[in-house]
Amino acid sequence: QVQLVESGGGLVQAGGSLRLSCTASGRTFSSYAIGWFRQAPGKEREFVAAISGSGGNTYYADSVKGRFTISKDNAKNTVYLQMNSLKPEDTAVYYCAADPVPFGDYASLRKGSYDYWGQGTQITVSS
């Protein structure tokens, strides 16, 4: 069983920055692929970013590429999502998810590939 806890959400003005953290339980965290997804009201949960077990491969949705950065600290069992130049359309509940048995040192962009999910943290970007 893997438990994930997100933190760092809140209210920010457009153009501002936030950093989300996702801390996981588990003795083999370094092998987990971790993904960030978000869900806005009335919309489906969508992929934001993902990182492979080693942290060597990262993936981004086109809508956040160049503004968001995902990183992984295996010593701290934590993944970060640095979000810059935030826009009102980034407003959503953000979830981190873990795939404990990824295919090689890669990470999936599909939410169905992730077995464990955090409780989510709200990000609100005001215009």
CSV table of N, CA and C in Angstrom, one decimal:
chain,number,residue,atom,x,y,z
A,1,GLN,N,0.8,-1.2,0.0
A,1,GLN,CA,0.0,0.0,0.0
A,1,GLN,C,0.9,1.2,0.0
A,2,VAL,N,0.6,2.2,-0.9
A,2,VAL,CA,1.3,3.4,-0.9
A,2,VAL,C,0.3,4.6,-0.6
A,3,GLN,N,0.8,5.4,0.3
A,3,GLN,CA,0.0,6.6,0.7
A,3,GLN,C,0.7,7.8,0.2
A,4,LEU,N,-0.1,8.7,-0.4
A,4,LEU,CA,0.4,10.0,-0.9
A,4,LEU,C,-0.3,11.1,-0.3
A,5,VAL,N,0.5,12.1,0.1
A,5,VAL,CA,0.0,13.3,0.7
A,5,VAL,C,0.5,14.6,-0.1
A,6,GLU,N,-0.5,15.3,-0.6
A,6,GLU,CA,-0.1,16.6,-1.3
A,6,GLU,C,-0.2,17.7,-0.4
A,7,SER,N,0.7,18.8,-0.7
A,7,SER,CA,0.6,20.0,0.1
A,7,SER,C,1.1,21.1,-0.8
A,8,GLY,N,0.8,22.4,-0.4
A,8,GLY,CA,1.3,23.5,-1.2
A,8,GLY,C,0.2,24.2,-2.0
A,9,GLY,N,-1.0,23.8,-1.9
A,9,GLY,CA,-2.1,24.5,-2.7
A,9,GLY,C,-2.5,25.8,-2.1
A,10,GLY,N,-3.3,26.5,-2.8
A,10,GLY,CA,-3.8,27.8,-2.3
A,10,GLY,C,-4.3,28.7,-3.3
A,11,LEU,N,-4.4,30.0,-3.0
A,11,LEU,CA,-4.9,31.0,-3.9
A,11,LEU,C,-3.7,31.9,-4.3
A,12,VAL,N,-3.7,32.2,-5.6
A,12,VAL,CA,-2.6,33.0,-6.1
A,12,VAL,C,-3.1,33.8,-7.3
A,13,GLN,N,-2.5,35.0,-7.5
A,13,GLN,CA,-2.9,35.8,-8.6
A,13,GLN,C,-2.3,35.3,-9.9
A,14,ALA,N,-3.0,35.6,-11.0
A,14,ALA,CA,-2.4,35.3,-12.3
A,14,ALA,C,-1.0,35.8,-12.4
A,15,GLY,N,-0.1,35.0,-13.0
A,15,GLY,CA,1.3,35.4,-13.1
A,15,GLY,C,2.1,34.9,-12.0
A,16,GLY,N,1.5,34.5,-10.9
A,16,GLY,CA,2.2,34.1,-9.7
A,16,GLY,C,2.7,32.7,-9.8
A,17,SER,N,3.3,32.2,-8.7
A,17,SER,CA,3.9,30.9,-8.6
A,17,SER,C,3.5,30.1,-7.4
A,18,LEU,N,3.5,28.8,-7.5
A,18,LEU,CA,3.3,27.9,-6.3
A,18,LEU,C,4.1,26.7,-6.5
A,19,ARG,N,4.4,26.0,-5.4
A,19,ARG,CA,5.1,24.8,-5.5
A,19,ARG,C,4.3,23.7,-4.7
A,20,LEU,N,3.9,22.7,-5.4
A,20,LEU,CA,3.2,21.6,-4.8
A,20,LEU,C,4.2,20.5,-4.4
A,21,SER,N,3.9,19.8,-3.3
A,21,SER,CA,4.7,18.7,-2.9
A,21,SER,C,3.8,17.4,-2.8
A,22,CYS,N,4.4,16.3,-3.0
A,22,CYS,CA,3.7,15.0,-2.9
A,22,CYS,C,4.7,14.1,-2.2
A,23,THR,N,4.3,13.7,-1.0
A,23,THR,CA,5.2,12.8,-0.2
A,23,THR,C,4.5,11.5,-0.1
A,24,ALA,N,5.3,10.5,-0.3
A,24,ALA,CA,4.8,9.1,-0.4
A,24,ALA,C,5.4,8.2,0.6
A,25,SER,N,4.6,7.2,1.1
A,25,SER,CA,5.1,6.1,1.9
A,25,SER,C,5.7,5.1,1.0
A,26,GLY,N,6.4,4.1,1.5
A,26,GLY,CA,6.9,3.0,0.7
A,26,GLY,C,8.4,3.0,0.7
A,27,ARG,N,8.9,1.8,0.7
A,27,ARG,CA,10.4,1.6,0.8
A,27,ARG,C,11.1,1.6,-0.6
A,28,THR,N,10.3,1.5,-1.6
A,28,THR,CA,10.9,1.5,-3.0
A,28,THR,C,10.4,2.7,-3.8
A,29,PHE,N,10.4,3.8,-3.1
A,29,PHE,CA,9.9,5.0,-3.8
A,29,PHE,C,10.7,5.3,-5.0
A,30,SER,N,12.0,5.0,-5.0
A,30,SER,CA,12.8,5.4,-6.2
A,30,SER,C,12.4,4.6,-7.4
A,31,SER,N,11.6,3.6,-7.3
A,31,SER,CA,11.2,2.9,-8.5
A,31,SER,C,9.8,3.4,-9.0
A,32,TYR,N,9.1,4.2,-8.2
A,32,TYR,CA,7.8,4.7,-8.5
A,32,TYR,C,7.8,5.8,-9.6
A,33,ALA,N,7.0,5.6,-10.6
A,33,ALA,CA,6.7,6.8,-11.5
A,33,ALA,C,5.6,7.6,-10.8
A,34,ILE,N,5.7,8.9,-10.8
A,34,ILE,CA,4.8,9.8,-10.2
A,34,ILE,C,4.2,10.7,-11.2
A,35,GLY,N,2.9,10.9,-11.1
A,35,GLY,CA,2.2,11.8,-12.0
A,35,GLY,C,1.4,12.8,-11.3
A,36,TRP,N,1.3,14.0,-11.9
A,36,TRP,CA,0.4,15.0,-11.4
A,36,TRP,C,-0.8,15.1,-12.4
A,37,PHE,N,-2.0,15.2,-11.8
A,37,PHE,CA,-3.2,15.4,-12.6
A,37,PHE,C,-4.0,16.5,-12.0
A,38,ARG,N,-4.9,17.0,-12.8
A,38,ARG,CA,-5.8,18.1,-12.2
A,38,ARG,C,-7.2,17.9,-12.7
A,39,GLN,N,-8.2,18.4,-11.9
A,39,GLN,CA,-9.6,18.3,-12.3
A,39,GLN,C,-10.3,19.6,-11.9
A,40,ALA,N,-10.7,20.2,-12.9
A,40,ALA,CA,-11.5,21.5,-12.8
A,40,ALA,C,-13.0,21.1,-12.6
A,41,PRO,N,-13.8,22.0,-12.0
A,41,PRO,CA,-15.2,21.7,-11.9
A,41,PRO,C,-15.9,21.4,-13.2
A,42,GLY,N,-16.6,20.3,-13.3
A,42,GLY,CA,-17.3,19.9,-14.5
A,42,GLY,C,-16.5,19.3,-15.6
A,43,LYS,N,-15.2,19.1,-15.3
A,43,LYS,CA,-14.3,18.5,-16.3
A,43,LYS,C,-13.7,17.2,-15.9
A,44,GLU,N,-13.2,16.5,-16.8
A,44,GLU,CA,-12.5,15.3,-16.5
A,44,GLU,C,-11.1,15.5,-15.9
A,45,ARG,N,-10.6,14.6,-15.1
A,45,ARG,CA,-9.3,14.7,-14.6
A,45,ARG,C,-8.3,14.6,-15.8
A,46,GLU,N,-7.3,15.5,-15.8
A,46,GLU,CA,-6.4,15.5,-17.0
A,46,GLU,C,-5.0,15.5,-16.5
A,47,PHE,N,-4.1,14.9,-17.4
A,47,PHE,CA,-2.7,14.8,-17.1
A,47,PHE,C,-2.1,16.2,-17.1
A,48,VAL,N,-1.1,16.4,-16.1
A,48,VAL,CA,-0.4,17.6,-16.1
A,48,VAL,C,1.1,17.4,-16.3
A,49,ALA,N,1.7,16.5,-15.5
A,49,ALA,CA,3.1,16.2,-15.6
A,49,ALA,C,3.4,14.9,-15.0
A,50,ALA,N,4.5,14.2,-15.3
A,50,ALA,CA,4.9,13.0,-14.8
A,50,ALA,C,6.4,12.9,-14.8
A,51,ILE,N,6.9,12.0,-13.9
A,51,ILE,CA,8.4,11.8,-13.8
A,51,ILE,C,8.6,10.3,-13.5
A,52,SER,N,9.7,9.8,-14.1
A,52,SER,CA,10.1,8.4,-13.9
A,52,SER,C,10.7,8.2,-12.6
A,53,GLY,N,10.9,6.9,-12.3
A,53,GLY,CA,11.4,6.5,-11.0
A,53,GLY,C,12.7,7.2,-10.6
A,54,SER,N,13.6,7.2,-11.6
A,54,SER,CA,14.9,7.8,-11.3
A,54,SER,C,14.9,9.3,-11.3
A,55,GLY,N,13.8,9.8,-11.9
A,55,GLY,CA,13.7,11.3,-12.1
A,55,GLY,C,14.4,11.7,-13.4
A,56,GLY,N,14.9,10.8,-14.1
A,56,GLY,CA,15.6,11.2,-15.4
A,56,GLY,C,14.7,11.5,-16.5
A,57,ASN,N,13.5,11.0,-16.5
A,57,ASN,CA,12.5,11.3,-17.6
A,57,ASN,C,11.3,12.1,-17.1
A,58,THR,N,11.0,13.2,-17.7
A,58,THR,CA,9.9,14.0,-17.3
A,58,THR,C,9.0,14.2,-18.5
A,59,TYR,N,7.7,14.4,-18.2
A,59,TYR,CA,6.7,14.6,-19.3
A,59,TYR,C,5.7,15.7,-18.8
A,60,TYR,N,5.3,16.5,-19.8
A,60,TYR,CA,4.4,17.6,-19.5
A,60,TYR,C,3.2,17.6,-20.5
A,61,ALA,N,2.1,18.1,-20.0
A,61,ALA,CA,1.0,18.4,-21.0
A,61,ALA,C,1.4,19.7,-21.7
A,62,ASP,N,0.9,19.8,-22.9
A,62,ASP,CA,1.3,21.0,-23.7
A,62,ASP,C,0.8,22.3,-23.0
A,63,SER,N,-0.2,22.2,-22.3
A,63,SER,CA,-0.8,23.4,-21.7
A,63,SER,C,0.1,24.0,-20.5
A,64,VAL,N,1.0,23.2,-20.0
A,64,VAL,CA,1.8,23.6,-18.9
A,64,VAL,C,3.3,23.6,-19.3
A,65,LYS,N,3.7,23.1,-20.5
A,65,LYS,CA,5.1,23.0,-20.8
A,65,LYS,C,5.7,24.4,-20.8
A,66,GLY,N,6.9,24.5,-20.2
A,66,GLY,CA,7.6,25.8,-20.2
A,66,GLY,C,7.2,26.6,-18.9
A,67,ARG,N,6.1,26.2,-18.3
A,67,ARG,CA,5.7,27.0,-17.1
A,67,ARG,C,5.8,26.1,-15.8
A,68,PHE,N,5.6,24.8,-15.9
A,68,PHE,CA,5.6,23.9,-14.8
A,68,PHE,C,6.9,23.0,-14.9
A,69,THR,N,7.4,22.7,-13.7
A,69,THR,CA,8.6,21.8,-13.7
A,69,THR,C,8.3,20.8,-12.6
A,70,ILE,N,8.5,19.5,-13.0
A,70,ILE,CA,8.4,18.4,-12.0
A,70,ILE,C,9.7,17.9,-11.7
A,71,SER,N,9.9,17.6,-10.4
A,71,SER,CA,11.2,17.0,-9.9
A,71,SER,C,11.0,16.0,-8.8
A,72,LYS,N,12.0,15.2,-8.6
A,72,LYS,CA,11.8,14.1,-7.6
A,72,LYS,C,13.0,14.0,-6.7
A,73,ASP,N,12.8,13.9,-5.4
A,73,ASP,CA,13.8,13.7,-4.4
A,73,ASP,C,13.6,12.4,-3.8
A,74,ASN,N,14.3,11.4,-4.3
A,74,ASN,CA,14.1,10.0,-3.7
A,74,ASN,C,14.5,9.9,-2.3
A,75,ALA,N,15.5,10.7,-1.9
A,75,ALA,CA,15.9,10.6,-0.5
A,75,ALA,C,14.8,11.1,0.5
A,76,LYS,N,13.9,11.9,0.0
A,76,LYS,CA,12.9,12.5,0.8
A,76,LYS,C,11.5,11.9,0.5
A,77,ASN,N,11.5,10.9,-0.4
A,77,ASN,CA,10.2,10.3,-0.9
A,77,ASN,C,9.2,11.4,-1.3
A,78,THR,N,9.7,12.4,-2.0
A,78,THR,CA,8.9,13.5,-2.4
A,78,THR,C,9.1,13.9,-3.9
A,79,VAL,N,8.0,14.3,-4.5
A,79,VAL,CA,7.9,14.9,-5.8
A,79,VAL,C,7.4,16.3,-5.7
A,80,TYR,N,8.0,17.2,-6.5
A,80,TYR,CA,7.6,18.6,-6.5
A,80,TYR,C,7.0,19.0,-7.8
A,81,LEU,N,6.1,19.9,-7.8
A,81,LEU,CA,5.6,20.5,-9.0
A,81,LEU,C,5.7,22.0,-8.8
A,82,GLN,N,6.7,22.6,-9.5
A,82,GLN,CA,6.9,24.0,-9.5
A,82,GLN,C,6.0,24.6,-10.6
A,83,MET,N,5.1,25.5,-10.2
A,83,MET,CA,4.2,26.1,-11.1
A,83,MET,C,4.5,27.6,-11.2
A,84,ASN,N,4.9,28.1,-12.4
A,84,ASN,CA,5.1,29.5,-12.6
A,84,ASN,C,4.2,30.1,-13.6
A,85,SER,N,4.1,31.4,-13.7
A,85,SER,CA,3.2,32.0,-14.7
A,85,SER,C,1.8,31.4,-14.7
A,86,LEU,N,1.3,31.3,-13.5
A,86,LEU,CA,0.0,30.7,-13.4
A,86,LEU,C,-1.1,31.5,-14.1
A,87,LYS,N,-2.1,30.8,-14.6
A,87,LYS,CA,-3.2,31.4,-15.3
A,87,LYS,C,-4.5,31.0,-14.7
A,88,PRO,N,-5.6,31.7,-14.9
A,88,PRO,CA,-6.9,31.3,-14.3
A,88,PRO,C,-7.3,29.9,-14.7
A,89,GLU,N,-6.9,29.5,-15.9
A,89,GLU,CA,-7.3,28.2,-16.4
A,89,GLU,C,-6.6,27.1,-15.7
A,90,ASP,N,-5.6,27.4,-14.9
A,90,ASP,CA,-4.9,26.4,-14.1
A,90,ASP,C,-5.7,26.1,-12.8
A,91,THR,N,-6.7,26.8,-12.6
A,91,THR,CA,-7.5,26.5,-11.4
A,91,THR,C,-8.1,25.1,-11.4
A,92,ALA,N,-7.9,24.3,-10.4
A,92,ALA,CA,-8.3,23.0,-10.3
A,92,ALA,C,-7.9,22.3,-9.0
A,93,VAL,N,-8.4,21.2,-8.8
A,93,VAL,CA,-7.8,20.3,-7.7
A,93,VAL,C,-6.7,19.5,-8.3
A,94,TYR,N,-5.5,19.5,-7.7
A,94,TYR,CA,-4.4,18.8,-8.2
A,94,TYR,C,-4.1,17.6,-7.4
A,95,TYR,N,-3.9,16.5,-8.1
A,95,TYR,CA,-3.7,15.2,-7.5
A,95,TYR,C,-2.3,14.6,-7.9
A,96,CYS,N,-1.6,14.0,-7.0
A,96,CYS,CA,-0.5,13.2,-7.4
A,96,CYS,C,-0.9,11.8,-7.3
A,97,ALA,N,-0.2,11.0,-8.1
A,97,ALA,CA,-0.5,9.6,-8.2
A,97,ALA,C,0.8,8.8,-8.4
A,98,ALA,N,0.8,7.6,-7.9
A,98,ALA,CA,2.0,6.7,-8.0
A,98,ALA,C,1.7,5.4,-8.8
A,99,ASP,N,2.6,5.1,-9.7
A,99,ASP,CA,2.7,3.9,-10.4
A,99,ASP,C,3.9,3.1,-9.8
A,100,PRO,N,3.6,2.1,-8.9
A,100,PRO,CA,4.8,1.5,-8.3
A,100,PRO,C,5.5,0.5,-9.2
A,101,VAL,N,4.9,0.1,-10.3
A,101,VAL,CA,5.6,-0.8,-11.2
A,101,VAL,C,5.5,-0.3,-12.6
A,102,PRO,N,6.2,0.8,-12.9
A,102,PRO,CA,6.2,1.4,-14.2
A,102,PRO,C,7.0,0.5,-15.2
A,103,PHE,N,6.7,0.8,-16.5
A,103,PHE,CA,7.5,0.1,-17.6
A,103,PHE,C,8.8,0.7,-17.8
A,104,GLY,N,9.9,0.1,-17.3
A,104,GLY,CA,11.2,0.7,-17.4
A,104,GLY,C,11.2,2.1,-16.6
A,105,ASP,N,12.2,2.8,-17.0
A,105,ASP,CA,12.4,4.2,-16.3
A,105,ASP,C,11.6,5.2,-17.1
A,106,TYR,N,10.3,5.0,-17.2
A,106,TYR,CA,9.4,5.9,-17.9
A,106,TYR,C,8.2,6.1,-17.0
A,107,ALA,N,7.3,7.1,-17.4
A,107,ALA,CA,6.1,7.3,-16.7
A,107,ALA,C,5.0,7.5,-17.7
A,108,SER,N,3.8,7.0,-17.3
A,108,SER,CA,2.7,7.0,-18.2
A,108,SER,C,2.0,8.4,-18.1
A,109,LEU,N,1.3,8.8,-19.2
A,109,LEU,CA,0.5,10.0,-19.2
A,109,LEU,C,-1.0,9.6,-18.9
A,110,ARG,N,-1.3,8.3,-18.8
A,110,ARG,CA,-2.7,7.9,-18.6
A,110,ARG,C,-3.0,7.7,-17.2
A,111,LYS,N,-4.1,8.3,-16.7
A,111,LYS,CA,-4.4,8.2,-15.3
A,111,LYS,C,-4.7,6.7,-14.9
A,112,GLY,N,-5.2,5.9,-15.9
A,112,GLY,CA,-5.4,4.5,-15.6
A,112,GLY,C,-4.2,3.7,-15.2
A,113,SER,N,-3.0,4.2,-15.5
A,113,SER,CA,-1.8,3.5,-15.2
A,113,SER,C,-1.4,3.7,-13.7
A,114,TYR,N,-2.0,4.6,-13.0
A,114,TYR,CA,-1.6,4.9,-11.6
A,114,TYR,C,-2.5,4.2,-10.6
A,115,ASP,N,-1.9,3.5,-9.7
A,115,ASP,CA,-2.7,2.7,-8.7
A,115,ASP,C,-3.0,3.4,-7.5
A,116,TYR,N,-2.3,4.4,-7.1
A,116,TYR,CA,-2.5,5.1,-5.8
A,116,TYR,C,-2.6,6.6,-6.1
A,117,TRP,N,-3.5,7.2,-5.3
A,117,TRP,CA,-3.8,8.6,-5.5
A,117,TRP,C,-3.8,9.4,-4.2
A,118,GLY,N,-3.4,10.6,-4.2
A,118,GLY,CA,-3.5,11.5,-3.0
A,118,GLY,C,-4.9,12.0,-2.9
A,119,GLN,N,-5.1,12.8,-1.9
A,119,GLN,CA,-6.5,13.4,-1.6
A,119,GLN,C,-6.8,14.6,-2.4
A,120,GLY,N,-5.7,15.2,-3.0
A,120,GLY,CA,-5.9,16.4,-3.8
A,120,GLY,C,-5.7,17.7,-3.1
A,121,THR,N,-5.2,18.7,-3.8
A,121,THR,CA,-5.1,20.0,-3.2
A,121,THR,C,-5.6,21.1,-4.1
A,122,GLN,N,-6.3,22.0,-3.6
A,122,GLN,CA,-6.9,23.0,-4.5
A,122,GLN,C,-6.0,24.2,-4.8
A,123,ILE,N,-5.9,24.5,-6.1
A,123,ILE,CA,-5.2,25.6,-6.6
A,123,ILE,C,-6.2,26.5,-7.3
A,124,THR,N,-6.3,27.8,-6.8
A,124,THR,CA,-7.1,28.8,-7.4
A,124,THR,C,-6.3,30.0,-7.9
A,125,VAL,N,-6.4,30.3,-9.1
A,125,VAL,CA,-5.7,31.4,-9.7
A,125,VAL,C,-6.7,32.5,-10.1
A,126,SER,N,-6.5,33.6,-9.5
A,126,SER,CA,-7.4,34.7,-9.7
A,126,SER,C,-6.9,35.6,-10.8
A,127,SER,N,-7.8,36.2,-11.6
A,127,SER,CA,-7.4,37.1,-12.7
A,127,SER,C,-7.3,38.5,-12.3
